[in-house]
Coordinates of C-alpha atoms in Angstrom, one line a residue:
Chain K
M1 CA -33.5 18.7 -23.7
K2 CA -35.9 15.8 -23.8
S3 CA -33.2 13.4 -24.9
I4 CA -30.8 14.6 -22.2
L5 CA -33.5 13.9 -19.6
Q6 CA -34.0 10.5 -21.1
I7 CA -30.3 9.7 -20.9
L8 CA -30.2 10.9 -17.3
L9 CA -33.2 8.7 -16.5
I10 CA -31.6 5.6 -18.1
V11 CA -28.3 6.2 -16.3
S12 CA -30.0 6.7 -13.0
L13 CA -32.0 3.5 -13.4
L14 CA -28.8 1.6 -14.4
L15 CA -27.0 3.0 -11.3
L16 CA -29.9 2.0 -9.1
S17 CA -30.2 -1.5 -10.5
A18 CA -26.5 -2.0 -10.2
F19 CA -26.6 -0.8 -6.6
S20 CA -29.7 -3.0 -5.8
S21 CA -28.1 -6.2 -7.2
Y22 CA -24.9 -5.4 -5.2
A23 CA -26.8 -4.8 -2.0
K24 CA -28.3 -8.3 -2.2
E25 CA -25.0 -10.1 -2.7
K26 CA -23.1 -11.4 0.3
I27 CA -20.0 -9.2 0.7
S28 CA -16.7 -10.8 1.5
G29 CA -14.9 -8.8 4.2
A30 CA -11.5 -10.1 3.0
E31 CA -12.3 -8.9 -0.5
V32 CA -13.3 -5.4 0.9
I33 CA -9.9 -5.3 2.6
N34 CA -8.1 -6.4 -0.5
N35 CA -9.9 -3.9 -2.7
N36 CA -9.7 -0.9 -0.4
C37 CA -6.8 -0.9 2.1
A38 CA -4.0 -1.0 -0.4
R39 CA -5.4 2.2 -2.0
C40 CA -3.4 4.0 0.8
H41 CA -1.5 1.7 3.0
N42 CA -0.5 -1.9 3.6
A43 CA -3.1 -4.2 5.0
R44 CA -3.0 -4.3 8.8
A45 CA -2.7 -7.6 10.5
V46 CA -5.8 -8.6 12.5
H47 CA -3.9 -9.1 15.8
E48 CA -2.7 -5.5 15.8
F49 CA -5.9 -4.4 17.5
S50 CA -8.5 -6.2 19.6
I51 CA -12.0 -6.7 18.1
P52 CA -13.5 -4.0 20.4
E53 CA -10.8 -1.6 19.0
W54 CA -11.5 -2.7 15.4
K55 CA -15.2 -1.8 16.0
V56 CA -14.1 1.7 16.8
I57 CA -11.5 2.0 14.0
M58 CA -13.7 0.7 11.2
P59 CA -16.2 3.6 11.2
H60 CA -13.1 5.9 10.9
M61 CA -12.0 3.8 7.9
R62 CA -15.5 3.8 6.5
A63 CA -15.3 7.6 6.1
K64 CA -11.6 7.6 5.0
A65 CA -11.9 4.8 2.4
H66 CA -15.4 5.5 1.2
L67 CA -16.8 2.2 2.4
T68 CA -20.5 1.5 2.6
G69 CA -22.0 0.4 5.9
Q70 CA -22.4 -3.1 4.6
E71 CA -18.8 -3.3 3.6
T72 CA -17.7 -2.0 7.0
K73 CA -19.9 -4.7 8.7
A74 CA -18.4 -7.4 6.4
V75 CA -14.9 -6.4 7.3
L76 CA -15.7 -6.6 11.0
E77 CA -17.3 -10.0 10.6
F78 CA -14.1 -11.2 8.8
L79 CA -11.9 -9.8 11.5
E80 CA -14.0 -11.5 14.2
L81 CA -13.9 -14.8 12.4
T82 CA -10.1 -14.7 11.8
S83 CA -9.3 -13.6 15.3
Q84 CA -10.9 -16.7 16.9
S85 CA -9.1 -19.6 18.2
V86 CA -9.5 -23.0 16.5
A87 CA -11.8 -24.1 19.4
Q88 CA -14.0 -21.0 19.0
A89 CA -14.1 -21.4 15.2
K90 CA -15.6 -24.9 15.6
K91 CA -18.8 -23.2 16.6
V92 CA -19.1 -21.3 13.4
V93 CA -17.3 -23.6 10.9
P94 CA -19.1 -26.8 10.2
E95 CA -16.6 -29.4 11.3
N96 CA -16.3 -32.9 9.7
A97 CA -13.5 -34.7 11.5
I98 CA -13.2 -37.3 8.9
A99 CA -13.2 -35.2 5.8
P100 CA -13.4 -31.5 6.1
D101 CA -14.6 -29.8 3.0
G102 CA -11.6 -27.8 1.6
K103 CA -13.7 -25.7 -0.8
Q104 CA -16.2 -24.8 1.9
L105 CA -13.4 -23.7 4.3
F106 CA -11.7 -21.8 1.4
T107 CA -14.9 -19.8 0.9
Q108 CA -15.7 -19.6 4.6
F109 CA -12.4 -17.9 5.5
G110 CA -12.5 -15.6 2.4
C111 CA -9.2 -16.9 1.1
Q112 CA -10.0 -15.7 -2.4
G113 CA -10.7 -12.2 -1.1
C114 CA -6.9 -11.7 -1.1
H115 CA -5.5 -14.6 -3.2
S116 CA -6.3 -15.5 -6.7
L117 CA -7.0 -19.1 -7.8
Q118 CA -7.4 -20.0 -11.4
G119 CA -7.3 -16.3 -12.3
D120 CA -10.1 -15.3 -9.9
G121 CA -9.6 -13.5 -6.6
G122 CA -7.7 -10.7 -4.9
T123 CA -4.2 -9.4 -5.4
V124 CA -3.0 -8.4 -1.9
G125 CA -1.6 -11.9 -1.5
P126 CA 0.2 -14.1 -4.1
A127 CA -1.7 -16.4 -6.5
L128 CA -2.2 -19.8 -4.9
D129 CA -2.3 -22.0 -8.1
E130 CA 1.4 -23.0 -7.9
T131 CA 2.2 -22.3 -4.3
I132 CA 2.1 -26.0 -3.1
K133 CA 3.8 -27.2 -6.3
N134 CA 6.6 -24.7 -6.0
K135 CA 7.1 -24.5 -2.2
G136 CA 5.7 -27.8 -0.9
I137 CA 2.9 -28.8 1.4
G138 CA 5.1 -28.2 4.5
F139 CA 5.4 -24.5 3.6
F140 CA 1.7 -24.2 3.0
I141 CA 0.8 -25.7 6.4
K142 CA 3.4 -23.6 8.2
K143 CA 2.1 -20.5 6.4
L144 CA -1.4 -21.0 7.6
Q145 CA -0.3 -21.9 11.1
N146 CA 2.0 -18.9 11.3
P147 CA 1.5 -16.4 8.4
Q148 CA 4.4 -14.2 9.4
F149 CA 7.0 -17.0 9.7
N150 CA 8.7 -16.2 6.3
N151 CA 7.7 -12.5 6.0
S152 CA 7.3 -10.3 9.0
S153 CA 5.4 -7.7 7.0
S154 CA 2.7 -10.2 5.8
P155 CA -0.8 -8.9 6.7
M156 CA -2.2 -12.4 6.4
P157 CA -4.3 -13.3 9.4
K158 CA -3.8 -16.5 11.3
M159 CA -6.9 -18.5 10.5
P160 CA -8.5 -20.6 13.2
L161 CA -8.0 -23.9 11.3
N162 CA -6.8 -27.2 12.6
E163 CA -4.3 -29.4 10.7
Q164 CA -7.0 -31.5 9.0
Q165 CA -8.8 -28.4 7.8
I166 CA -5.5 -26.9 6.5
E167 CA -4.8 -30.1 4.6
A168 CA -8.3 -30.1 3.2
I169 CA -7.8 -26.6 1.9
A170 CA -4.4 -27.7 0.4
E171 CA -6.2 -30.6 -1.4
Y172 CA -8.8 -28.3 -2.8
I173 CA -6.1 -25.9 -4.1
K174 CA -4.1 -28.7 -5.7
S175 CA -7.3 -30.0 -7.4
Chain V
M1 CA -22.0 -14.3 58.6
L2 CA -18.2 -14.7 58.2
K3 CA -18.9 -17.8 56.1
L4 CA -20.9 -15.7 53.7
L5 CA -18.1 -13.2 53.2
P6 CA -15.9 -15.2 50.9
I7 CA -19.0 -16.0 48.8
A8 CA -19.9 -12.3 48.6
I9 CA -16.3 -11.4 47.6
A10 CA -16.2 -14.1 45.0
T11 CA -19.6 -13.0 43.6
A12 CA -18.4 -9.4 43.5
V13 CA -15.2 -10.4 41.7
V14 CA -17.0 -12.5 39.2
S15 CA -19.6 -9.8 38.6
G16 CA -16.9 -7.2 38.2
Q17 CA -15.1 -9.4 35.7
L18 CA -18.3 -10.0 33.7
L19 CA -19.0 -6.3 33.7
A20 CA -15.4 -5.6 32.6
N21 CA -15.7 -8.2 29.8
E22 CA -19.0 -6.7 28.7
Q23 CA -17.5 -3.2 28.6
Q24 CA -14.5 -4.5 26.7
E25 CA -16.8 -6.2 24.1
N26 CA -18.5 -2.8 23.7
S27 CA -15.5 -0.6 23.8
R28 CA -16.1 2.8 22.2
F29 CA -12.6 4.2 22.3
A30 CA -9.4 3.5 20.4
I31 CA -6.1 5.2 19.6
A32 CA -4.4 4.8 16.3
G33 CA -2.0 7.1 14.4
Y34 CA 1.5 7.4 13.2
G35 CA 4.8 9.0 13.9
D36 CA 8.3 9.5 12.4
V37 CA 11.9 10.4 13.0
K38 CA 13.8 12.1 10.2
Y39 CA 17.3 13.1 9.5
E40 CA 17.5 15.7 6.7
D41 CA 20.5 17.3 5.0
S42 CA 19.7 20.3 2.7
K43 CA 22.0 22.2 0.5
V44 CA 19.9 25.4 0.3
M45 CA 19.3 25.5 4.1
D46 CA 23.0 24.6 4.6
S47 CA 22.1 22.4 7.6
S48 CA 21.4 18.9 8.7
A49 CA 19.1 18.0 11.5
F50 CA 17.1 15.3 13.2
S51 CA 13.4 15.9 13.7
A52 CA 10.5 13.9 15.2
R53 CA 6.7 13.9 15.3
F54 CA 4.1 11.9 17.1
I55 CA 0.6 12.0 15.6
P56 CA -2.1 10.2 17.6
I57 CA -5.6 9.7 16.3
F58 CA -8.3 9.5 18.9
L59 CA -11.4 7.6 17.9
F60 CA -14.7 7.3 19.6
S61 CA -17.8 5.4 18.5
L62 CA -20.8 6.9 20.3
S63 CA -23.2 4.6 18.5
D64 CA -23.6 2.7 15.2
K65 CA -24.6 6.0 13.6
I66 CA -22.2 8.5 15.3
H67 CA -18.4 8.5 15.2
I68 CA -15.9 11.0 16.5
E69 CA -12.3 11.4 15.5
A70 CA -9.5 13.8 16.2
E71 CA -5.9 13.8 15.1
T72 CA -3.2 15.9 16.7
E73 CA 0.4 16.5 15.6
I74 CA 2.9 16.8 18.3
S75 CA 6.4 18.0 17.2
I76 CA 9.3 20.1 18.2
D77 CA 10.1 23.2 16.2
E78 CA 13.6 24.5 15.3
Q79 CA 13.8 26.6 18.5
G80 CA 13.0 23.6 20.7
E81 CA 9.4 24.5 21.4
T82 CA 6.9 21.7 21.4
E83 CA 4.2 22.4 18.9
V84 CA 0.7 20.8 19.1
E85 CA -1.5 21.1 16.1
L86 CA -5.1 19.9 15.8
E87 CA -5.1 18.5 12.3
Y88 CA -8.7 17.4 12.4
A89 CA -11.5 17.0 14.9
D90 CA -14.9 16.0 13.5
I91 CA -18.0 14.1 14.0
H92 CA -19.4 11.7 11.4
Y93 CA -23.1 10.9 11.2
F94 CA -23.9 7.9 9.0
L95 CA -27.1 9.0 7.3
S96 CA -27.5 5.8 5.4
D97 CA -25.5 2.9 4.1
T98 CA -23.8 5.1 1.5
T99 CA -24.1 8.7 2.8
T100 CA -22.1 10.2 5.6
F101 CA -22.4 13.7 7.0
T102 CA -19.3 15.3 8.6
A103 CA -19.0 18.4 10.8
G104 CA -16.0 20.0 12.5
K105 CA -12.4 20.4 11.4
F106 CA -11.6 17.9 8.7
L107 CA -9.1 17.3 5.9
L108 CA -10.6 18.7 2.8
P109 CA -11.1 16.1 0.1
F110 CA -9.0 17.8 -2.6
G111 CA -6.9 15.3 -4.6
Q112 CA -5.6 12.2 -2.8
Y113 CA -2.3 13.3 -1.2
G114 CA -3.9 15.8 1.2
P115 CA -6.8 13.8 2.7
Y116 CA -5.5 10.2 2.3
Q117 CA -1.8 9.8 1.5
H118 CA 0.2 12.4 3.4
P119 CA 0.8 10.4 6.6
S120 CA 4.5 9.5 6.5
W121 CA 3.9 5.8 6.7
I122 CA 1.6 6.0 3.7
N123 CA 3.6 8.5 1.6
R124 CA 6.3 6.4 -0.1
S125 CA 8.7 9.3 -0.2
V126 CA 10.2 11.1 2.8
F127 CA 9.2 14.4 1.2
S128 CA 5.8 15.8 0.2
P129 CA 5.2 16.0 -3.5
G130 CA 6.6 19.3 -4.8
I131 CA 3.2 20.8 -5.6
Y132 CA 2.3 20.4 -1.9
G133 CA 5.6 22.1 -1.0
G134 CA 6.7 24.2 1.8
I135 CA 3.4 25.8 2.8
G136 CA 1.1 24.5 5.4
G137 CA 3.4 21.9 7.0
H138 CA 3.6 18.2 6.1
G139 CA 7.0 18.5 4.6
G140 CA 8.6 21.6 6.1
Y141 CA 10.5 24.0 3.9
Q142 CA 10.9 23.2 0.3
P143 CA 12.5 25.3 -2.4
M144 CA 9.8 24.4 -4.8
Q145 CA 6.9 26.7 -3.9
G146 CA 3.9 24.5 -3.7
L147 CA 0.5 25.2 -5.2
L148 CA -1.5 24.1 -2.2
P149 CA -0.9 22.8 1.4
V150 CA -2.6 19.8 2.9
M151 CA -5.9 21.6 3.5
S152 CA -7.8 21.2 6.7
D153 CA -10.7 23.5 7.6
I154 CA -13.8 24.0 9.8
G155 CA -17.2 23.4 8.3
V156 CA -19.6 20.7 7.1
G157 CA -19.3 18.1 4.4
I158 CA -21.2 15.2 2.9
Q159 CA -19.9 12.1 1.4
H160 CA -21.9 9.8 -0.9
I161 CA -20.9 6.5 -2.5
I162 CA -22.6 4.9 -5.5
P163 CA -21.4 1.2 -5.7
L164 CA -21.5 0.0 -9.3
G165 CA -21.3 -3.7 -8.8
K166 CA -18.7 -5.4 -6.6
N167 CA -15.6 -3.6 -7.7
Q168 CA -16.6 -0.2 -8.9
K169 CA -17.7 2.9 -7.1
I170 CA -18.4 6.5 -7.8
L171 CA -17.4 8.7 -4.8
F172 CA -18.8 12.1 -4.1
D173 CA -17.5 14.6 -1.6
L174 CA -19.0 18.1 -1.1
Y175 CA -18.1 20.6 1.7
M176 CA -18.5 24.1 2.9
T177 CA -15.9 25.7 5.2
N178 CA -14.7 29.0 6.6
G179 CA -12.2 29.3 3.8
L180 CA -8.9 31.0 3.5
A181 CA -7.7 34.6 4.2
A182 CA -4.9 36.9 3.2
E183 CA -1.7 36.3 5.0
A184 CA -0.8 39.1 7.3
P185 CA 2.2 41.1 5.9
H186 CA 5.6 40.4 7.3
D187 CA 7.6 43.3 8.8
D188 CA 10.7 42.3 6.9
E189 CA 8.8 41.9 3.6
E190 CA 10.7 43.2 0.6
E191 CA 8.6 44.1 -2.4
G192 CA 9.3 44.2 -6.1
H193 CA 12.4 42.0 -6.3
D194 CA 11.0 39.3 -8.6
E195 CA 12.4 39.7 -12.1
E196 CA 9.8 37.3 -13.5
S197 CA 7.1 38.3 -16.0
I198 CA 3.8 36.5 -16.2
L199 CA 1.1 36.6 -18.8
E200 CA -2.5 37.5 -17.9
G201 CA -4.7 37.0 -20.9
N202 CA -3.1 39.0 -23.7
E203 CA -1.5 41.4 -21.2
E204 CA 2.0 41.0 -20.0
V205 CA 2.3 41.7 -16.3
D206 CA 5.5 42.9 -14.9
E207 CA 6.1 41.4 -11.5
H208 CA 8.3 44.3 -10.5
T209 CA 5.2 45.8 -9.2
L210 CA 3.3 42.6 -8.3
E211 CA 3.6 39.8 -5.9
L212 CA 1.9 36.5 -5.8
P213 CA -0.7 37.0 -3.0
E214 CA 0.2 35.1 0.1
L215 CA -2.7 33.1 1.3
A216 CA -3.3 31.8 4.8
F217 CA -4.9 28.3 4.6
E218 CA -4.8 27.6 8.3
A219 CA -8.2 26.7 9.7
R220 CA -9.8 29.4 12.0
S221 CA -12.8 29.5 14.2
G222 CA -13.6 32.9 12.6
D223 CA -13.8 34.3 9.2
N224 CA -12.6 37.6 7.7
N225 CA -15.6 37.8 5.5
S226 CA -19.0 36.2 5.1
D227 CA -18.0 34.2 2.1
K228 CA -17.6 30.4 2.6
A229 CA -15.2 28.1 0.8
L230 CA -17.0 25.6 -1.4
G231 CA -15.5 22.5 -2.9
G232 CA -15.7 18.9 -3.6
R233 CA -14.3 15.9 -5.3
I234 CA -15.8 13.3 -7.6
A235 CA -13.9 10.1 -8.2
Y236 CA -14.3 6.8 -10.0
A237 CA -12.8 3.8 -8.3
F238 CA -12.2 0.6 -10.2
L239 CA -11.1 -1.5 -7.3
P240 CA -8.6 -2.6 -6.3
G241 CA -6.5 -1.1 -9.1
V242 CA -7.4 2.4 -10.1
E243 CA -8.9 5.5 -8.6
V244 CA -9.2 8.7 -10.6
G245 CA -10.7 11.9 -9.3
A246 CA -11.4 15.5 -10.0
S247 CA -11.4 18.2 -7.3
Y248 CA -12.5 21.8 -7.1
Y249 CA -12.1 24.5 -4.4
T250 CA -13.2 28.1 -4.5
A251 CA -13.3 30.9 -1.9
K252 CA -13.0 34.7 -1.6
Y253 CA -10.1 35.5 0.7
D254 CA -10.1 39.3 1.3
D255 CA -12.2 41.2 3.7
D256 CA -14.3 42.8 1.0
Q257 CA -14.9 39.6 -0.9
Q258 CA -13.5 40.9 -4.1
L259 CA -10.5 38.6 -4.5
G260 CA -11.0 35.0 -5.1
F261 CA -8.9 31.8 -5.1
T262 CA -9.8 28.8 -7.1
A263 CA -8.1 25.4 -7.3
T264 CA -8.8 22.6 -9.7
G265 CA -7.2 19.2 -9.5
F266 CA -7.1 15.8 -11.2
D267 CA -5.6 12.8 -9.5
I268 CA -4.8 9.1 -10.1
N269 CA -3.9 6.3 -7.8
W270 CA -3.0 3.1 -9.8
I271 CA -2.1 0.0 -7.8
G272 CA -0.7 -3.2 -9.4
N273 CA 0.7 -6.3 -7.9
H274 CA 4.2 -4.9 -7.7
Y275 CA 3.8 -1.2 -8.3
I276 CA 1.9 1.9 -7.3
V277 CA 1.6 5.0 -9.5
R278 CA 0.3 8.1 -7.8
G279 CA -0.1 11.5 -9.4
E280 CA -1.9 14.8 -9.3
Y281 CA -2.3 17.9 -11.5
I282 CA -3.3 21.1 -9.8
R283 CA -4.2 24.5 -11.3
T284 CA -4.7 27.6 -9.1
E285 CA -6.0 31.0 -9.9
A286 CA -5.4 33.7 -7.3
D287 CA -6.8 37.2 -7.7
A288 CA -4.9 40.3 -6.6
F289 CA -5.2 44.0 -7.0
E290 CA -2.9 46.0 -9.3
E291 CA -2.8 49.7 -9.4
D292 CA -3.2 51.1 -13.0
E293 CA -1.8 54.3 -14.4
H294 CA -4.7 56.2 -12.9
E295 CA -3.9 54.9 -9.5
E296 CA -7.0 52.8 -9.5
N297 CA -7.1 49.2 -8.4
K298 CA -8.0 46.6 -10.9
V299 CA -8.1 42.8 -10.3
I300 CA -5.7 40.6 -12.1
T301 CA -5.4 36.8 -11.8
F302 CA -2.3 34.8 -11.1
D303 CA -2.5 31.5 -12.9
R304 CA -0.3 28.7 -11.8
N305 CA -0.2 25.0 -12.4
G306 CA 1.9 21.9 -11.6
W307 CA 1.9 18.2 -11.3
Y308 CA 3.7 15.3 -9.9
L309 CA 3.9 11.6 -10.6
Q310 CA 5.3 9.1 -8.1
A311 CA 6.1 5.5 -9.1
T312 CA 6.8 2.8 -6.5
F313 CA 8.2 -0.5 -7.5
M314 CA 7.7 -3.1 -4.7
A315 CA 10.7 -5.2 -5.5
G316 CA 10.2 -7.3 -2.4
K317 CA 7.0 -8.6 -3.8
M318 CA 8.7 -9.8 -7.0
F319 CA 12.1 -11.0 -5.7
S320 CA 12.0 -12.7 -2.3
V321 CA 15.7 -11.8 -1.7
L322 CA 14.6 -8.1 -1.6
Q323 CA 11.8 -8.8 0.8
G324 CA 10.3 -5.5 2.1
T325 CA 12.1 -3.3 -0.3
D326 CA 10.5 -0.6 -2.5
F327 CA 12.2 1.6 -5.1
V328 CA 10.6 5.0 -5.6
V329 CA 11.0 7.7 -8.3
E330 CA 9.1 10.9 -8.4
Y331 CA 9.0 13.9 -10.7
A332 CA 7.2 17.2 -10.0
E333 CA 7.0 20.6 -11.6
T334 CA 5.4 23.9 -11.0
N335 CA 4.7 26.3 -14.0
K336 CA 4.1 29.9 -15.0
I337 CA 5.1 31.5 -11.8
N338 CA 7.9 30.4 -9.5
E339 CA 8.7 27.7 -11.9
A340 CA 10.6 24.7 -10.6
E341 CA 11.1 21.0 -11.3
R342 CA 12.2 18.2 -9.1
W343 CA 13.4 14.6 -9.3
A344 CA 13.3 12.4 -6.2
Y345 CA 14.8 8.9 -5.9
G346 CA 14.1 6.7 -2.9
I347 CA 14.6 3.3 -1.4
N348 CA 12.3 2.0 1.3
Y349 CA 12.6 -1.0 3.6
W350 CA 9.5 -2.3 5.4
L351 CA 10.4 -3.8 8.8
D352 CA 6.8 -5.0 9.0
S353 CA 3.6 -3.9 7.3
R354 CA 3.4 -0.7 9.4
A355 CA 7.0 0.3 10.0
V356 CA 9.3 1.6 7.2
I357 CA 12.7 3.1 6.9
K358 CA 12.8 5.4 3.9
A359 CA 15.8 7.1 2.3
T360 CA 15.1 9.8 -0.4
Y361 CA 17.4 12.0 -2.5
E362 CA 15.9 15.0 -4.1
D363 CA 17.2 17.4 -6.7
T364 CA 15.3 20.6 -7.3
T365 CA 15.9 23.1 -10.1
V366 CA 14.4 26.5 -9.4
H367 CA 14.2 28.9 -12.3
D368 CA 15.1 32.3 -11.0
G369 CA 16.0 30.9 -7.6
E370 CA 18.5 28.8 -5.7
D371 CA 18.6 25.1 -6.7
D372 CA 18.6 22.5 -3.9
K373 CA 19.8 19.0 -3.3
R374 CA 18.5 17.2 -0.3
F375 CA 18.8 13.8 1.3
A376 CA 16.8 12.4 4.1
I377 CA 16.3 9.2 6.0
Q378 CA 13.0 8.7 7.8
Y379 CA 11.8 6.0 10.2
S380 CA 8.1 6.0 10.1
Y381 CA 5.5 3.9 11.8
G382 CA 1.7 3.5 11.8
F383 CA 0.1 2.2 15.0

């Protein structure tokens, strides 16, 4: 009996420590979408609903998909970020007109939440390692400017990125 | 004075616009849902027909802590009458970051198909899996007698999540609801025609004198006894690829609380880059009275089980020429009583991420019953 209690105590402490460390990490909304939406349905495109509507829909999905409050909030933040125009995004994305930081933008927009790069990242979208090599820079730029141009069922959001920023991300991916 | 009028009007218009914008930013109402149109040709029913459903979900956010949702199914029955069914209407209270309390009428978290995957734009087949066959809607009549319907009932529930790092979670669901009741006998009911024998323990039970109890799973705002249904599900989710769960449901269904019904289930949802594998095993135990040679009632238990496995190959994700195309194959069987097995083959084409045209052919073999072959095309959409 004593040993069972000890095991339960150790398991509980492990669960709590795991939870505590997770709670401190910055959660990627794109990653939450990648990890949870496909459990039931296809990922929905951001533009299907307005942000005020998403704010009402996400608590529903919180219960349906067993999301934590933090994860729900992270998804909403991602939806708000990606529904902005390029002009609006300038306010939140540090802009360097001469040399935008591709890696920083890649992280800022949660690209790796849905796409893998060098074996790390989500699976909702295709791996990005060979995309530019196989399909060309023109395809990559067009895809970010209009994600549904080659696939009407693509859930990829149109990121509020200008051409320089897109090129910076392309450079980062190629490197 | 007249000079001030345009300024006052302009001020009022701007103020109204600002107020409208503010309200829009803080909207607390949204409508989502799904619908479908189906053409179905069935051998056993000797008919073919179109049918349609519209299933709106009304969502309200009262505050950061309180959320209300209601889903109605609006459809037309075979006689042309419009049917409106309240599938769920409940209120969530988010007790903490990881715990949610729910009250009202809600989909019972038993397995994955019932609470999460039965909407037609989520289910990759036109038909419900055989073990959720023709009882309780969500698939209409099926020759394979299902083990459970999609269960929705009135009561309270609690959901708790334990995140284990970034990609793993343990999910708990517990609930207490009014529970099921015995189905009212039909006037045209014929008894004792089943030739099948079943085994109960070491005793062989002759079904000439017995019938599988008919249970009413429909939610009611009353209860025929003071017993409440209890149930829950525990699941392990290794995201984004795998979720496995175990479910339990138990309730007394007769007026005197002597007869019980228990269901146990195991489920899996396995998602890869190009495939989805979904499956469930369900076992049910339903008590019934049998009259012995001394004309006294004794309780016997009907034990049934069944399972299904549905595999979807998302060919469009692998071959660009097949963009939007899925191939689906599903096998289901029910055992011990009303045995049947079914193969289903389907092809789906996604018009976009929320609209799909599905075509499914289904071949059911019913032991001691009429076999069936069915074909259906369904246009389903989520909105």
